[in-house]
Short mmCIF file of C-alpha atoms and ligand atoms in Angstrom, two decimals:
data_model
loop_
_atom_site.label_atom_id
_atom_site.label_comp_id
_atom_site.label_asym_id
_atom_site.label_seq_id
_atom_site.Cartn_x
_atom_site.Cartn_y
_atom_site.Cartn_z
CA MET A 27 0.00 0.00 0.00
CA ASN A 28 2.92 2.35 0.60
CA ASN A 29 4.28 3.65 -2.68
CA GLY A 30 7.19 5.95 -1.84
CA SER A 31 5.80 9.08 -0.29
CA GLN A 32 2.33 8.31 -1.56
CA VAL A 33 -0.16 6.11 0.27
CA ILE A 34 -3.38 4.69 -1.16
CA VAL A 35 -6.17 4.17 1.35
CA ARG A 36 -9.11 1.95 0.37
CA PRO A 37 -12.55 2.19 1.98
CA ALA A 38 -13.13 -0.09 4.96
CA ARG A 39 -16.09 -2.00 6.40
CA ASN A 40 -15.16 -1.69 10.05
CA VAL A 41 -12.46 -0.92 12.60
CA ARG A 42 -11.60 -3.50 15.25
CA GLY A 43 -8.64 -4.49 17.38
CA SER A 44 -6.13 -3.13 19.80
CA VAL A 45 -3.65 -0.29 19.30
CA ARG A 46 -0.50 0.33 21.35
CA LEU A 47 0.65 3.88 20.87
CA PRO A 48 4.16 5.27 20.96
CA GLY A 49 4.93 7.64 23.82
CA ASP A 50 3.29 11.05 23.90
CA LYS A 51 5.16 13.61 21.81
CA SER A 52 4.69 16.52 24.22
CA ILE A 53 5.94 14.55 27.21
CA SER A 54 8.84 12.95 25.29
CA HIS A 55 10.25 16.36 24.25
CA ARG A 56 10.07 17.66 27.82
CA TYR A 57 11.56 14.51 29.37
CA ALA A 58 14.48 14.56 26.91
CA MET A 59 15.27 18.23 27.63
CA LEU A 60 14.89 17.97 31.39
CA ALA A 61 16.83 14.67 31.54
CA GLY A 62 19.66 16.48 29.74
CA ILE A 63 19.83 19.30 32.32
CA ALA A 64 19.19 17.05 35.32
CA GLU A 65 21.91 15.57 37.50
CA GLY A 66 22.44 11.85 37.05
CA PRO A 67 21.02 9.39 34.57
CA SER A 68 17.42 9.09 33.37
CA ARG A 69 15.80 6.05 31.79
CA LEU A 70 12.85 6.74 29.50
CA GLU A 71 10.62 3.93 28.30
CA ASN A 72 8.21 4.22 25.35
CA TYR A 73 9.82 7.48 24.20
CA SER A 74 8.04 8.86 21.10
CA THR A 75 9.22 7.22 17.88
CA GLY A 76 8.41 10.40 15.91
CA ALA A 77 11.02 12.38 14.01
CA ASP A 78 10.20 15.51 16.06
CA CYS A 79 11.29 13.92 19.32
CA ALA A 80 14.40 12.56 17.58
CA SER A 81 15.19 16.19 16.66
CA THR A 82 15.11 17.10 20.35
CA LEU A 83 17.43 14.22 21.25
CA GLY A 84 19.76 15.21 18.38
CA CYS A 85 19.97 18.79 19.66
CA MET A 86 20.64 17.61 23.22
CA ARG A 87 23.50 15.42 21.96
CA SER A 88 24.99 18.42 20.13
CA LEU A 89 24.83 20.31 23.43
CA GLY A 90 27.01 17.72 25.16
CA VAL A 91 24.32 15.39 26.56
CA SER A 92 25.09 11.75 25.90
CA TRP A 93 22.26 9.27 25.49
CA GLU A 94 21.68 5.90 23.92
CA CYS A 95 18.81 3.59 22.98
CA THR A 96 19.12 0.34 24.89
CA CYS A 97 18.19 -2.95 23.24
CA ASP A 98 15.15 -3.26 25.54
CA GLY A 99 13.65 -0.03 24.14
CA PHE A 100 14.72 2.55 26.73
CA ILE A 101 16.47 5.84 26.08
CA GLU A 102 19.19 6.32 28.68
CA VAL A 103 20.23 9.93 29.10
CA GLN A 104 23.26 11.05 31.11
CA GLY A 105 22.22 14.40 32.60
CA ARG A 106 24.78 17.21 32.54
CA GLY A 107 23.23 19.47 35.12
CA LEU A 108 22.06 22.96 34.16
CA ALA A 109 25.27 23.91 32.29
CA LEU A 110 25.40 22.47 28.79
CA THR A 111 28.28 22.86 26.31
CA ALA A 112 28.18 24.95 23.15
CA ALA A 113 27.28 23.00 20.02
CA ALA A 114 29.93 22.86 17.29
CA THR A 115 27.37 23.64 14.58
CA ALA A 116 23.85 25.06 14.34
CA LEU A 117 21.15 22.94 16.01
CA ASP A 118 18.79 21.25 13.55
CA CYS A 119 15.21 21.31 14.88
CA GLY A 120 13.79 19.66 11.73
CA ASN A 121 10.03 20.17 11.57
CA SER A 122 9.67 20.59 15.32
CA GLY A 123 8.30 23.85 16.71
CA SER A 124 8.30 22.25 20.16
CA THR A 125 12.05 21.64 19.96
CA MET A 126 12.86 25.16 18.86
CA ARG A 127 10.54 26.97 21.25
CA MET A 128 11.18 24.93 24.38
CA LEU A 129 14.91 24.52 23.88
CA SER A 130 15.15 28.31 23.45
CA GLY A 131 14.27 28.62 27.14
CA ILE A 132 17.20 26.42 28.13
CA LEU A 133 19.65 28.03 25.69
CA ALA A 134 18.70 31.50 26.95
CA GLY A 135 20.25 30.57 30.31
CA GLN A 136 23.54 29.14 28.95
CA LYS A 137 26.89 30.97 28.90
CA PHE A 138 27.30 30.61 25.12
CA THR A 139 25.66 31.44 21.81
CA SER A 140 23.60 28.85 19.93
CA GLU A 141 21.99 28.80 16.53
CA MET A 142 18.84 26.88 15.72
CA PHE A 143 17.26 26.23 12.34
CA GLY A 144 14.49 24.10 10.92
CA ASP A 145 12.96 22.82 7.71
CA GLU A 146 10.90 24.91 5.30
CA SER A 147 7.71 24.59 7.37
CA LEU A 148 9.41 25.46 10.67
CA SER A 149 11.15 28.41 8.99
CA ARG A 150 7.70 29.97 8.42
CA ARG A 151 6.50 29.62 12.02
CA PRO A 152 6.26 32.49 14.51
CA MET A 153 8.97 32.63 17.16
CA GLU A 154 8.41 36.12 18.55
CA ARG A 155 6.18 34.49 21.16
CA VAL A 156 9.35 33.12 22.82
CA ILE A 157 11.75 35.85 21.64
CA THR A 158 9.86 38.68 23.41
CA PRO A 159 9.74 37.18 26.93
CA LEU A 160 13.20 35.55 26.76
CA THR A 161 14.63 38.90 25.67
CA ALA A 162 12.88 40.51 28.65
CA MET A 163 14.69 37.95 30.83
CA GLY A 164 18.04 39.13 29.40
CA ALA A 165 18.84 36.81 26.47
CA GLN A 166 19.88 38.26 23.13
CA ILE A 167 18.01 36.67 20.27
CA ALA A 168 18.38 37.38 16.57
CA SER A 169 15.83 36.02 14.09
CA GLN A 170 14.52 36.57 10.56
CA GLN A 171 11.76 39.02 11.44
CA GLY A 172 10.48 36.83 14.24
CA LYS A 173 10.99 33.57 12.34
CA PRO A 174 13.78 30.95 12.33
CA PRO A 175 16.70 30.61 12.19
CA LEU A 176 17.37 31.88 15.71
CA ARG A 177 20.68 32.94 17.23
CA ILE A 178 20.48 32.91 21.03
CA THR A 179 23.16 34.43 23.25
CA GLY A 180 22.47 33.17 26.74
CA THR A 181 23.19 34.98 29.98
CA ALA A 182 22.39 34.98 33.70
CA LEU A 183 18.65 35.54 33.34
CA LYS A 184 16.40 37.77 35.42
CA ALA A 185 13.03 36.51 36.56
CA ILE A 186 9.97 38.14 35.01
CA ASP A 187 6.22 38.32 35.54
CA TYR A 188 4.76 37.58 32.16
CA ALA A 189 1.18 37.41 30.88
CA MET A 190 1.32 35.36 27.69
CA PRO A 191 -0.67 36.96 24.85
CA VAL A 192 -1.09 33.60 23.03
CA ALA A 193 -2.29 30.45 24.77
CA SER A 194 0.64 28.14 24.04
CA ALA A 195 1.98 25.29 26.14
CA GLN A 196 5.24 25.37 24.22
CA VAL A 197 5.81 28.99 25.21
CA LYS A 198 4.79 28.33 28.82
CA SER A 199 7.26 25.43 29.06
CA SER A 200 10.00 27.45 27.39
CA LEU A 201 9.62 30.23 29.97
CA LEU A 202 9.42 27.82 32.91
CA PHE A 203 12.62 26.14 31.70
CA ALA A 204 14.24 29.58 31.41
CA GLY A 205 12.94 30.32 34.92
CA LEU A 206 15.25 27.59 36.25
CA PHE A 207 18.19 29.79 35.17
CA ALA A 208 16.79 33.09 36.49
CA ASP A 209 17.71 34.92 39.66
CA GLY A 210 14.34 34.98 41.49
CA GLU A 211 10.81 33.84 40.89
CA THR A 212 9.42 33.79 37.35
CA CYS A 213 5.65 34.05 37.09
CA ILE A 214 3.81 33.05 33.92
CA VAL A 215 0.11 33.70 33.39
CA GLU A 216 -1.63 32.03 30.49
CA PRO A 217 -4.88 33.38 29.03
CA LEU A 218 -6.44 29.91 28.74
CA ARG A 219 -5.42 26.71 30.42
CA THR A 220 -3.10 24.80 28.08
CA ARG A 221 -1.53 21.37 28.46
CA ASP A 222 0.52 21.22 31.66
CA HIS A 223 3.18 18.63 30.79
CA GLY A 224 5.95 21.17 31.40
CA GLU A 225 4.79 21.76 34.97
CA VAL A 226 4.18 18.05 35.63
CA ALA A 227 7.57 17.06 34.17
CA LEU A 228 9.46 19.74 36.12
CA ARG A 229 7.95 18.37 39.33
CA ALA A 230 8.81 14.80 38.29
CA PHE A 231 12.45 15.89 37.92
CA GLY A 232 12.34 17.36 41.40
CA ALA A 233 11.64 21.07 40.79
CA LYS A 234 9.17 22.95 42.97
CA LEU A 235 6.61 25.20 41.36
CA ASP A 236 3.42 26.88 42.48
CA ARG A 237 0.28 26.74 40.39
CA LYS A 238 -2.91 28.68 40.84
CA ALA A 239 -5.99 28.88 38.60
CA SER A 240 -6.66 32.53 37.71
CA GLY A 241 -9.96 33.18 35.95
CA GLN A 242 -10.15 30.93 32.90
CA GLY A 243 -6.38 30.70 32.79
CA ASN A 244 -3.60 29.63 35.01
CA GLU A 245 -0.64 31.11 36.86
CA VAL A 246 2.63 29.22 37.38
CA ARG A 247 5.64 30.35 39.44
CA ILE A 248 9.09 28.84 39.46
CA ARG A 249 12.22 29.83 41.43
CA GLY A 250 15.56 29.92 39.68
CA GLY A 251 18.61 27.91 40.70
CA GLN A 252 16.76 24.66 41.39
CA ARG A 253 18.63 21.52 40.51
CA LEU A 254 16.89 18.64 38.77
CA ARG A 255 17.50 14.95 39.34
CA GLY A 256 17.20 12.18 36.74
CA ILE A 257 14.15 9.92 36.67
CA GLU A 258 13.07 6.52 35.42
CA ALA A 259 9.78 6.86 33.60
CA ARG A 260 7.45 5.26 31.10
CA VAL A 261 5.97 7.76 28.64
CA PRO A 262 2.20 7.20 28.33
CA GLY A 263 0.73 6.53 24.85
CA ASP A 264 0.14 9.65 22.76
CA LEU A 265 -3.45 10.86 23.03
CA SER A 266 -3.18 13.03 19.91
CA SER A 267 -2.06 9.96 17.92
CA ALA A 268 -4.89 7.96 19.51
CA ALA A 269 -7.28 10.58 18.09
CA PHE A 270 -6.86 9.13 14.59
CA PHE A 271 -7.92 5.66 15.73
CA LEU A 272 -10.72 6.98 17.92
CA CYS A 273 -12.10 8.93 14.96
CA ALA A 274 -11.65 5.92 12.66
CA ALA A 275 -13.71 3.90 15.17
CA ALA A 276 -16.29 6.68 15.28
CA LEU A 277 -16.91 6.22 11.54
CA PHE A 278 -18.31 2.69 11.96
CA PRO A 279 -21.27 1.93 14.24
CA GLY A 280 -20.01 -1.64 14.81
CA SER A 281 -16.41 -0.73 15.62
CA GLN A 282 -14.57 -1.95 18.71
CA LEU A 283 -11.15 -0.76 19.73
CA ALA A 284 -8.93 -1.18 22.79
CA ILE A 285 -6.14 1.28 23.55
CA PRO A 286 -4.03 0.38 26.59
CA ASN A 287 -1.60 2.68 28.45
CA LEU A 288 -2.98 5.92 27.05
CA LEU A 289 -2.27 9.40 28.39
CA MET A 290 -5.33 10.73 30.25
CA ASN A 291 -3.98 14.08 31.45
CA PRO A 292 -7.08 16.27 32.02
CA THR A 293 -5.54 19.14 30.00
CA ARG A 294 -5.48 16.80 26.97
CA ALA A 295 -8.50 14.60 27.54
CA ARG A 296 -11.11 17.07 26.30
CA LEU A 297 -11.00 15.05 23.07
CA LEU A 298 -12.65 12.14 24.85
CA ASP A 299 -15.52 14.34 26.10
CA ILE A 300 -16.12 15.73 22.62
CA LEU A 301 -16.06 12.29 21.00
CA MET A 302 -18.49 10.96 23.60
CA GLN A 303 -20.69 13.98 23.03
CA ILE A 304 -20.62 13.27 19.27
CA GLY A 305 -21.64 9.63 19.83
CA LEU A 306 -18.59 7.41 20.43
CA ARG A 307 -18.91 5.12 23.45
CA ILE A 308 -15.74 5.21 25.55
CA SER A 309 -14.93 3.52 28.83
CA VAL A 310 -11.73 3.94 30.79
CA THR A 311 -10.22 1.32 33.07
CA GLN A 312 -6.94 0.80 34.92
CA LEU A 313 -6.44 4.47 35.73
CA ASP A 314 -3.02 5.08 37.16
CA GLU A 315 -0.63 7.97 37.72
CA ILE A 316 3.01 7.86 36.59
CA HIS A 317 5.22 10.81 37.56
CA GLY A 318 2.13 13.01 37.84
CA GLU A 319 0.67 12.01 34.45
CA LEU A 320 -2.66 10.17 34.40
CA VAL A 321 -2.74 6.98 32.30
CA GLY A 322 -5.61 4.62 31.50
CA SER A 323 -6.86 1.92 29.16
CA LEU A 324 -9.64 2.74 26.73
CA GLN A 325 -12.43 0.57 25.31
CA VAL A 326 -14.24 2.21 22.43
CA GLU A 327 -17.39 1.37 20.46
CA GLY A 328 -18.89 3.24 17.53
CA GLY A 329 -22.40 4.67 17.55
CA ARG A 330 -24.49 7.31 15.78
CA LEU A 331 -22.56 10.56 15.27
CA THR A 332 -24.44 13.75 16.08
CA GLN A 333 -22.61 17.06 15.97
CA ALA A 334 -20.16 19.31 17.81
CA THR A 335 -19.08 22.90 18.21
CA ILE A 336 -15.51 23.61 19.25
CA ALA A 337 -14.87 27.14 20.47
CA GLY A 338 -13.03 29.20 23.11
CA ALA A 339 -10.92 27.18 25.54
CA ASP A 340 -11.85 23.95 23.72
CA SER A 341 -10.16 25.18 20.55
CA ALA A 342 -6.87 25.56 22.42
CA ALA A 343 -7.35 22.23 24.20
CA LEU A 344 -8.10 20.36 20.96
CA ILE A 345 -5.74 22.21 18.65
CA ASP A 346 -3.93 19.05 17.47
CA GLU A 347 -7.09 16.97 17.11
CA ILE A 348 -9.21 19.41 15.09
CA PRO A 349 -7.90 18.13 11.70
CA VAL A 350 -9.15 14.60 12.32
CA LEU A 351 -12.40 15.78 13.88
CA ALA A 352 -12.94 17.85 10.72
CA ALA A 353 -12.14 14.84 8.55
CA ILE A 354 -14.98 12.78 10.09
CA ALA A 355 -17.39 15.74 10.40
CA PRO A 356 -19.21 15.12 7.07
CA PHE A 357 -20.38 11.77 8.50
CA THR A 358 -22.03 13.33 11.55
CA GLU A 359 -25.73 14.18 11.46
CA LYS A 360 -25.43 17.93 11.89
CA GLY A 361 -21.79 18.70 11.28
CA LEU A 362 -18.96 20.42 13.07
CA GLU A 363 -18.27 24.08 13.72
CA VAL A 364 -14.79 25.22 14.78
CA LYS A 365 -14.26 28.78 16.06
CA ASP A 366 -11.48 30.70 17.85
CA ALA A 367 -8.83 28.48 16.27
CA LYS A 368 -6.74 30.87 14.21
CA GLU A 369 -3.59 29.25 15.69
CA LEU A 370 -4.34 26.43 13.23
CA ARG A 371 -3.07 28.72 10.48
CA VAL A 372 0.47 28.78 11.95
CA LYS A 373 0.97 25.08 12.67
CA GLU A 374 3.09 22.73 10.50
CA SER A 375 0.81 23.91 7.66
CA ASP A 376 -2.09 26.34 7.47
CA ARG A 377 -4.39 23.63 8.73
CA ILE A 378 -7.62 25.51 8.07
CA THR A 379 -6.77 25.82 4.36
CA ALA A 380 -5.48 22.24 4.24
CA MET A 381 -8.64 20.79 5.84
CA ALA A 382 -10.96 22.82 3.60
CA ARG A 383 -9.07 21.95 0.39
CA ASN A 384 -8.94 18.23 1.06
CA LEU A 385 -12.56 18.00 2.18
CA ARG A 386 -13.64 19.84 -0.98
CA LEU A 387 -11.53 17.54 -3.15
CA MET A 388 -13.44 14.66 -1.56
CA GLY A 389 -16.70 16.34 -2.61
CA ALA A 390 -17.73 17.90 0.72
CA GLN A 391 -19.15 21.33 1.32
CA VAL A 392 -17.07 23.39 3.73
CA GLU A 393 -17.29 26.98 4.89
CA GLU A 394 -13.78 28.26 5.57
CA ARG A 395 -13.38 31.13 8.04
CA GLU A 396 -10.40 33.12 9.29
CA ASP A 397 -10.46 31.39 12.69
CA GLY A 398 -12.05 28.07 11.89
CA LEU A 399 -14.52 26.31 9.64
CA ARG A 400 -18.02 24.89 9.44
CA ILE A 401 -18.59 21.48 7.92
CA PRO A 402 -22.23 20.48 7.43
CA GLY A 403 -23.22 16.95 8.41
CA GLY A 404 -25.06 14.30 6.39
CA GLN A 405 -22.52 14.36 3.55
CA SER A 406 -20.70 11.55 1.82
CA LEU A 407 -17.09 11.66 0.61
CA ARG A 408 -15.53 10.25 -2.53
CA GLY A 409 -11.95 9.07 -2.83
CA ALA A 410 -9.62 11.70 -4.26
CA GLU A 411 -5.98 12.62 -4.73
CA LEU A 412 -5.00 14.67 -1.69
CA ASP A 413 -1.93 16.42 -0.40
CA SER A 414 -0.58 16.26 3.15
CA PHE A 415 0.77 19.84 2.83
CA GLY A 416 3.88 18.33 4.45
CA ASP A 417 1.88 18.13 7.70
CA HIS A 418 1.74 14.87 9.66
CA ARG A 419 -1.67 15.52 11.16
CA ILE A 420 -3.23 16.35 7.79
CA ALA A 421 -1.80 13.14 6.23
CA MET A 422 -3.22 11.00 9.04
CA ALA A 423 -6.57 12.82 9.32
CA PHE A 424 -7.39 12.22 5.66
CA ALA A 425 -6.32 8.59 5.79
CA VAL A 426 -9.10 8.27 8.38
CA ALA A 427 -11.68 10.11 6.23
CA ALA A 428 -10.71 7.83 3.32
CA LEU A 429 -11.95 4.77 5.23
CA ARG A 430 -15.55 5.88 4.65
CA ALA A 431 -15.12 7.43 1.19
CA GLU A 432 -16.37 5.86 -2.02
CA GLY A 433 -13.35 4.65 -3.94
CA GLU A 434 -9.63 4.91 -3.23
CA THR A 435 -7.88 7.95 -1.81
CA VAL A 436 -4.30 8.84 -2.63
CA ILE A 437 -2.38 10.80 0.00
CA ARG A 438 0.68 12.50 -1.39
CA GLY A 439 3.42 13.44 1.05
CA ALA A 440 2.21 10.68 3.38
CA GLU A 441 5.73 10.25 4.74
CA SER A 442 5.12 13.33 6.90
CA ALA A 443 3.16 11.05 9.30
CA ALA A 444 6.60 9.99 10.58
CA ILE A 445 6.97 13.39 12.28
CA SER A 446 4.85 12.07 15.12
CA TYR A 447 3.96 8.46 14.22
CA PRO A 448 6.15 6.47 11.80
CA ASP A 449 4.01 3.27 12.05
CA PHE A 450 0.69 5.02 11.58
CA PHE A 451 -0.34 3.60 8.19
CA GLN A 452 0.66 0.07 9.10
CA THR A 453 -1.22 0.23 12.40
CA LEU A 454 -4.30 1.68 10.70
CA GLU A 455 -4.20 -1.19 8.21
CA GLU A 456 -4.03 -3.70 11.07
CA VAL A 457 -7.28 -2.49 12.65
CA THR A 458 -9.35 -1.97 9.51
CA GLU A 459 -11.63 -4.68 8.13
CA ARG A 460 -12.40 -4.66 4.42
C1 S3P B 1492 2.47 21.38 22.15
C2 S3P B 1492 1.61 22.43 22.21
C3 S3P B 1492 0.78 22.83 21.06
C4 S3P B 1492 0.64 21.70 20.06
C5 S3P B 1492 1.95 21.06 19.73
C6 S3P B 1492 2.60 20.50 20.98
C7 S3P B 1492 3.29 21.10 23.34
O1 S3P B 1492 1.40 23.93 20.41
O2 S3P B 1492 0.03 22.16 18.88
O3 S3P B 1492 1.74 19.98 18.81
O4 S3P B 1492 3.90 20.02 23.43
O5 S3P B 1492 3.35 21.96 24.21
P1 S3P B 1492 1.25 25.44 20.97
O6 S3P B 1492 1.94 25.49 22.27
O7 S3P B 1492 1.92 26.29 19.95
O8 S3P B 1492 -0.22 25.67 21.04
#
């Protein structure tokens, strides 16, 4: 089925089986960075297999952190403590905005200058959201009008009180990491509550921070000079990768899927509420907590799909899952409306344009808006030749839509799925019945 960078997806009759997911991408990035600046070794099990998280590990190695993959599937990282060593060449962040933004916070506190660059997609993404506050903390950062490549000259940072204008967990983590290097207490206020893996991971590595809900948002404080200690941890399965299988199951009333060891962090699990609201039946068992992250096993059964509106805080909470929710929206009774999601335009691709184009190519009606889209329900899709726009989540979302289309769908640029989930197409094939 895989023909170079092009994948052909045939319609399916049902989805059934069990899916084990690679480790969560957000947590893997943070664990790799914090393990590198911790004291002593860390052992990370089920680290994300995606190319993005490999970019983070590659950058850490260039900064003097040694690590290796053991034959039993662990990543063993030898922490260097807070002081890293200057890289011999510019740091390659690949396609990974998370790597560039979060690592900026650590590099801002080093006693050397670093350069970071990325691929064509990353070179278009906004970085002023980290440049502005890190500059206020004392770092010198040069960029191409707010975009990569970045040149960061680190220094002894000063703590700041900062109200983030954009709700972004990457920015929040970047500033909390920088806060470790600052002379006092850094206080970050986010306008909406975003995923809290940075806070949870910092605590797992032994840092103390204070958190307080403020209005709809959230305030986090961290004192500088704290030392981290290495951990042994298993990364829970990636909930944003699970979204593709959950939505595939949602397309078939007779579907049955089991997903063990899945991340259930409440700041990510809004997806499950929305899918249940739309009509998927989900039960969770074996809830557990590992290093502050909630993990559970999911049993899923398809049903009738009704409708959903995603707006306000939900748009931030579901930002990575909106493409696949949009891809199944034509098969709901009354459709999907997405508002307040203009951040989608500055992800790995302009995801609003990408979703609208591909849905239209499959014969659907879509209303595209500046900050979202409306997709009427009760529509059918036909197989078509689609583009991934070089965006992993677009490639995977439309492979899911293709399962209920009439005729075959070709996805060009399908190799981009490897950014977060190299085995995606094979795993999807394993759970589809034809
Ligand atoms: C992420 C946060 C989100 C998300 C990205 C991963 C994280 O980005 O889209 O895939 O790990 O913090 P923003 O922080 O830019 O919203």
